[in-house]
Amino acid sequence: MENKNIQNLIFSFFNMQGIKYKETEEDVWTAEIPEKFQSAFNSGETLRITFNREKAELHRDIELICEGSFLLRKVIEKLGEMPKVSRLFAGKQQPEVPENSSVKSLATKMHYRTTVAFNFKVSIEVDQKDEMLFSVTENLCDSSLIVKDGLFSVNPEEYSETPDPRIKLEEPGPEILRVYLQACQKIEEAIQPNIDEHRKKGIEKCREDMKVFDAYLNEQKLELLQKKENVSFHLYFFQKEEEIDKLINNLEEERKRKLTELEEKYKVKVDISLINAVVLCIPESGNGKKPKTSSAGAKIVKLN
């Protein structure tokens, strides 16, 4: 995984979990770790981190986050433990008001408009694995889908897990599935340049390895051809001409086997997995009908 992607992953996780962090010096961040994560991260209330190996080597109290590091593994584990679907309601729970109150009358004329955000983890692997996190959200204006690098998170001060009982709530039903399928399609479109880049690198590495192997086979073939020439002049030579021809043919079969092996090794492997879905319920007035869905205006943000 590239260093920039690791950094985006860590900070996206911090943002989603409400973990506060700030850069206290160049390439060094200090994070305030909630108690529920302190045991898993093997840390206290504060944790100093860096993605710069040289910086970590100079300071023993700074945690290096890199490919295979302890903290990176723990963050990925925690992402896998997150609930797959959650529902949040915009606006804090309001206190009860009298039946004849104009506030309650207004609330009963409102409904919750439902939208959804999906968080995905994508891994693209050739000989090494490159992992990315990004979100797909629904644009409330025209129901198009927006793809963004990093995880989607909400401000806990603006949302509640409990709906306002005075506001009409309708279950989204199959709408969630429809948006999910469209989100998967948008992800595939967004990561296609990354896939093409990895495929190109895989082809180049396959050719390089095959070039080295072909050089070895050519040396073996040249030695066998020289032995074959000697057979005509030295009848006592232990290998007969037909045996040498068989060995040469075996080299060709070995080349085909090696090529198949390298093509499989450097084949692009893509895995798109859902981390979680967040259903957002937003109060609004009107008849509750959503505009027709269109994906024509979807904004694709290219991932690095």
XYZ file of C-alpha atoms in Angstrom:
304
model
C 0.000 0.000 0.000
C 1.377 3.415 -0.918
C 2.225 5.780 1.930
C -0.350 8.373 0.824
C -3.121 5.776 0.813
C -2.111 4.604 4.293
C -2.304 8.180 5.556
C -5.741 8.695 3.988
C -6.964 5.439 5.512
C -5.824 6.354 9.034
C -7.214 9.886 8.961
C -10.491 8.720 7.413
C -10.872 6.225 10.259
C -10.072 8.918 12.827
C -12.662 11.242 11.295
C -15.326 8.540 11.235
C -14.716 7.626 14.881
C -14.473 11.223 16.051
C -10.811 10.842 17.046
C -9.272 14.309 17.189
C -5.792 14.764 15.760
C -3.489 17.589 14.703
C -0.044 17.986 13.198
C 2.188 19.094 16.077
C 5.392 19.198 14.044
C 6.385 18.377 10.494
C 5.234 14.828 9.605
C 4.151 14.150 13.202
C 0.525 14.077 14.401
C -0.847 13.812 17.926
C -4.178 11.989 18.292
C -6.521 11.963 21.296
C -7.452 8.289 21.653
C -10.840 7.482 23.273
C -10.765 4.929 26.065
C -12.545 2.308 23.938
C -9.585 2.238 21.519
C -6.695 2.552 23.976
C -6.413 -1.173 24.645
C -6.606 -2.151 20.967
C -4.064 0.501 19.952
C -1.839 -0.227 22.968
C -1.793 3.481 23.775
C -2.743 6.021 26.410
C -4.973 9.053 25.982
C -2.622 10.532 23.417
C -0.738 8.882 20.587
C 1.971 10.436 18.452
C 2.150 9.015 14.944
C 4.112 9.503 11.758
C 4.244 8.013 8.279
C 7.882 9.018 7.892
C 10.312 6.214 8.763
C 13.260 8.549 9.273
C 11.240 10.639 11.718
C 10.237 7.531 13.696
C 13.837 6.341 13.916
C 14.804 9.625 15.585
C 12.007 9.511 18.181
C 11.135 6.303 20.023
C 7.878 7.734 21.365
C 6.449 8.197 17.855
C 4.467 5.312 16.324
C 5.393 4.581 12.715
C 2.408 3.674 10.565
C 3.428 1.845 7.403
C 2.742 -1.340 5.440
C 2.473 -4.207 7.954
C 2.672 -1.969 11.039
C 0.766 -2.824 14.225
C -1.501 0.232 14.191
C -2.417 -0.141 10.519
C -3.476 -3.757 11.124
C -5.585 -2.689 14.119
C -7.354 0.062 12.158
C -8.206 -2.388 9.377
C -9.506 -4.849 11.999
C -11.715 -2.146 13.517
C -13.107 -1.250 10.098
C -14.155 -4.884 9.692
C -15.964 -4.795 13.046
C -18.129 -1.798 12.177
C -21.887 -2.428 11.835
C -22.868 -2.904 8.199
C -25.922 -0.647 8.329
C -26.809 2.203 10.677
C -29.493 4.859 10.576
C -29.151 8.429 11.793
C -31.667 11.257 12.015
C -30.768 14.869 11.350
C -31.432 17.176 14.281
C -31.275 16.377 17.975
C -34.290 14.903 19.720
C -36.656 17.746 20.629
C -38.586 17.978 23.939
C -42.293 17.214 23.956
C -44.588 20.140 23.126
C -48.338 20.635 23.795
C -50.801 19.058 21.363
C -52.158 22.434 20.222
C -48.700 23.932 19.751
C -47.953 25.456 16.353
C -44.534 23.754 16.503
C -46.142 20.321 16.755
C -48.595 21.176 13.996
C -45.697 22.095 11.729
C -43.772 18.931 12.610
C -46.693 16.699 11.668
C -46.623 18.194 8.162
C -43.030 17.161 7.712
C -41.450 13.856 6.741
C -38.003 12.324 6.799
C -36.236 12.409 3.452
C -33.978 9.345 3.253
C -30.577 9.274 1.629
C -27.698 6.867 2.051
C -23.913 6.854 2.133
C -21.739 3.798 1.517
C -18.180 3.315 2.714
C -16.058 0.903 0.704
C -12.608 -0.629 0.905
C -10.934 -1.453 -2.398
C -7.805 -3.534 -2.819
C -5.961 -3.762 -6.131
C -3.210 -6.352 -6.192
C -0.612 -7.397 -8.734
C 2.456 -8.597 -6.874
C 1.744 -6.140 -4.054
C -1.581 -5.024 -2.593
C -2.726 -1.407 -2.787
C -5.713 -0.567 -0.564
C -7.970 2.484 -0.763
C -10.987 3.773 1.133
C -13.718 5.921 -0.332
C -17.384 6.763 -0.015
C -20.357 7.033 -2.330
C -23.102 9.443 -1.302
C -26.392 10.422 -2.867
C -26.840 14.045 -3.921
C -30.088 15.281 -2.361
C -30.643 17.811 -5.158
C -30.829 15.424 -8.106
C -30.221 11.925 -6.622
C -26.971 11.565 -8.553
C -24.093 9.716 -6.879
C -20.903 11.362 -5.680
C -17.689 9.368 -5.251
C -15.093 10.736 -2.846
C -11.741 9.553 -1.582
C -11.810 8.592 2.122
C -14.611 7.503 4.441
C -17.919 9.286 4.918
C -18.571 10.522 8.452
C -21.181 12.732 10.107
C -20.992 15.314 12.835
C -22.406 13.618 15.971
C -23.672 17.019 17.112
C -26.012 17.206 14.128
C -27.446 13.668 14.101
C -29.240 11.376 16.514
C -30.009 7.659 16.536
C -33.586 8.417 17.607
C -36.188 9.932 15.246
C -38.533 12.745 16.158
C -41.865 10.911 16.752
C -43.797 13.872 15.363
C -42.201 13.544 11.930
C -43.436 10.936 9.493
C -40.922 8.175 8.788
C -41.114 5.837 5.809
C -38.870 2.836 5.325
C -36.659 3.189 2.222
C -37.137 -0.483 1.304
C -35.674 -1.495 -2.085
C -34.324 2.030 -2.658
C -31.256 1.148 -0.582
C -30.492 -1.860 -2.778
C -30.923 0.178 -5.943
C -28.545 2.880 -4.739
C -26.066 0.251 -3.522
C -25.900 -1.395 -6.943
C -25.409 1.986 -8.616
C -22.725 2.830 -6.041
C -20.816 -0.350 -6.914
C -20.921 0.629 -10.570
C -19.619 4.119 -9.787
C -16.761 2.653 -7.775
C -15.755 0.424 -10.674
C -15.735 3.459 -12.955
C -13.717 5.507 -10.464
C -10.998 2.901 -9.941
C -10.659 1.897 -13.602
C -7.637 4.196 -14.138
C -5.968 2.552 -11.107
C -6.721 -0.903 -12.490
C -5.313 0.035 -15.891
C -2.150 1.385 -14.263
C -1.657 -1.778 -12.191
C -2.342 -3.963 -15.242
C 0.315 -2.067 -17.215
C 2.842 -2.536 -14.412
C 1.965 -6.239 -14.215
C 2.553 -6.718 -17.941
C 5.918 -4.941 -17.703
C 7.031 -7.065 -14.744
C 5.902 -10.229 -16.515
C 7.961 -9.292 -19.563
C 11.017 -8.500 -17.437
C 10.869 -11.829 -15.601
C 10.204 -13.681 -18.822
C 13.179 -12.005 -20.473
C 15.470 -13.324 -17.730
C 13.955 -16.793 -18.006
C 14.265 -16.806 -21.810
C 17.966 -15.944 -21.484
C 18.410 -18.977 -19.234
C 16.514 -21.248 -21.639
C 18.536 -19.994 -24.605
C 21.754 -20.906 -22.825
C 20.413 -24.390 -22.127
C 19.249 -24.791 -25.723
C 22.633 -23.642 -27.087
C 24.440 -26.225 -24.958
C 22.119 -28.975 -26.194
C 22.595 -27.971 -29.840
C 26.372 -28.088 -29.369
C 26.067 -31.573 -27.899
C 23.891 -32.573 -30.824
C 26.611 -31.510 -33.265
C 29.166 -33.555 -31.359
C 27.056 -36.696 -31.709
C 27.937 -36.890 -35.421
C 31.631 -37.023 -34.664
C 31.731 -38.900 -31.399
C 29.662 -42.047 -31.519
C 30.636 -42.839 -27.967
C 28.860 -39.666 -26.704
C 26.368 -40.803 -24.061
C 23.382 -38.829 -25.368
C 21.806 -39.811 -28.621
C 20.499 -37.248 -31.071
C 16.840 -38.049 -30.436
C 17.340 -37.676 -26.698
C 18.761 -34.202 -27.205
C 15.792 -33.248 -29.414
C 13.497 -34.360 -26.625
C 15.328 -32.158 -24.113
C 15.042 -29.179 -26.468
C 11.288 -29.764 -26.767
C 11.078 -29.936 -22.997
C 12.611 -26.472 -22.827
C 9.786 -25.134 -24.987
C 7.214 -26.725 -22.688
C 9.022 -25.248 -19.695
C 8.784 -21.804 -21.281
C 5.007 -22.142 -21.757
C 4.608 -23.275 -18.158
C 6.686 -20.363 -16.868
C 4.759 -17.839 -18.958
C 1.450 -19.122 -17.567
C 2.850 -18.920 -14.040
C 4.017 -15.327 -14.468
C 0.771 -14.206 -16.116
C -1.125 -15.545 -13.112
C 1.324 -13.944 -10.678
C 1.022 -10.485 -12.254
C -2.693 -10.631 -13.041
C -4.641 -7.731 -11.534
C -6.836 -8.852 -8.636
C -9.530 -6.419 -7.512
C -11.640 -6.725 -4.381
C -14.418 -4.245 -3.550
C -15.925 -4.740 -0.113
C -18.580 -2.772 1.738
C -17.429 -1.448 5.106
C -20.794 -0.026 6.116
C -23.837 1.910 4.956
C -25.202 4.954 6.738
C -28.869 5.774 6.140
C -29.481 9.458 6.766
C -32.984 10.705 7.511
C -33.396 14.447 6.979
C -36.597 16.320 7.889
C -38.280 18.282 5.129
C -41.742 19.527 4.229
C -43.715 18.493 1.157
C -45.349 15.342 -0.166
C -42.339 13.155 0.486
C -41.858 12.161 -3.138
C -38.285 11.918 -4.332
C -37.308 13.228 -7.759
C -36.550 10.689 -10.430
C -33.140 9.149 -10.011
C -30.486 9.957 -12.568
C -26.843 9.031 -12.600
C -25.977 11.265 -15.554
C -24.659 14.040 -13.332
C -22.612 11.865 -11.033
C -19.320 13.387 -10.032
C -16.328 11.066 -10.106
C -13.335 12.021 -8.014
C -10.203 10.291 -9.317
C -8.395 8.358 -6.634
C -4.661 8.661 -6.275
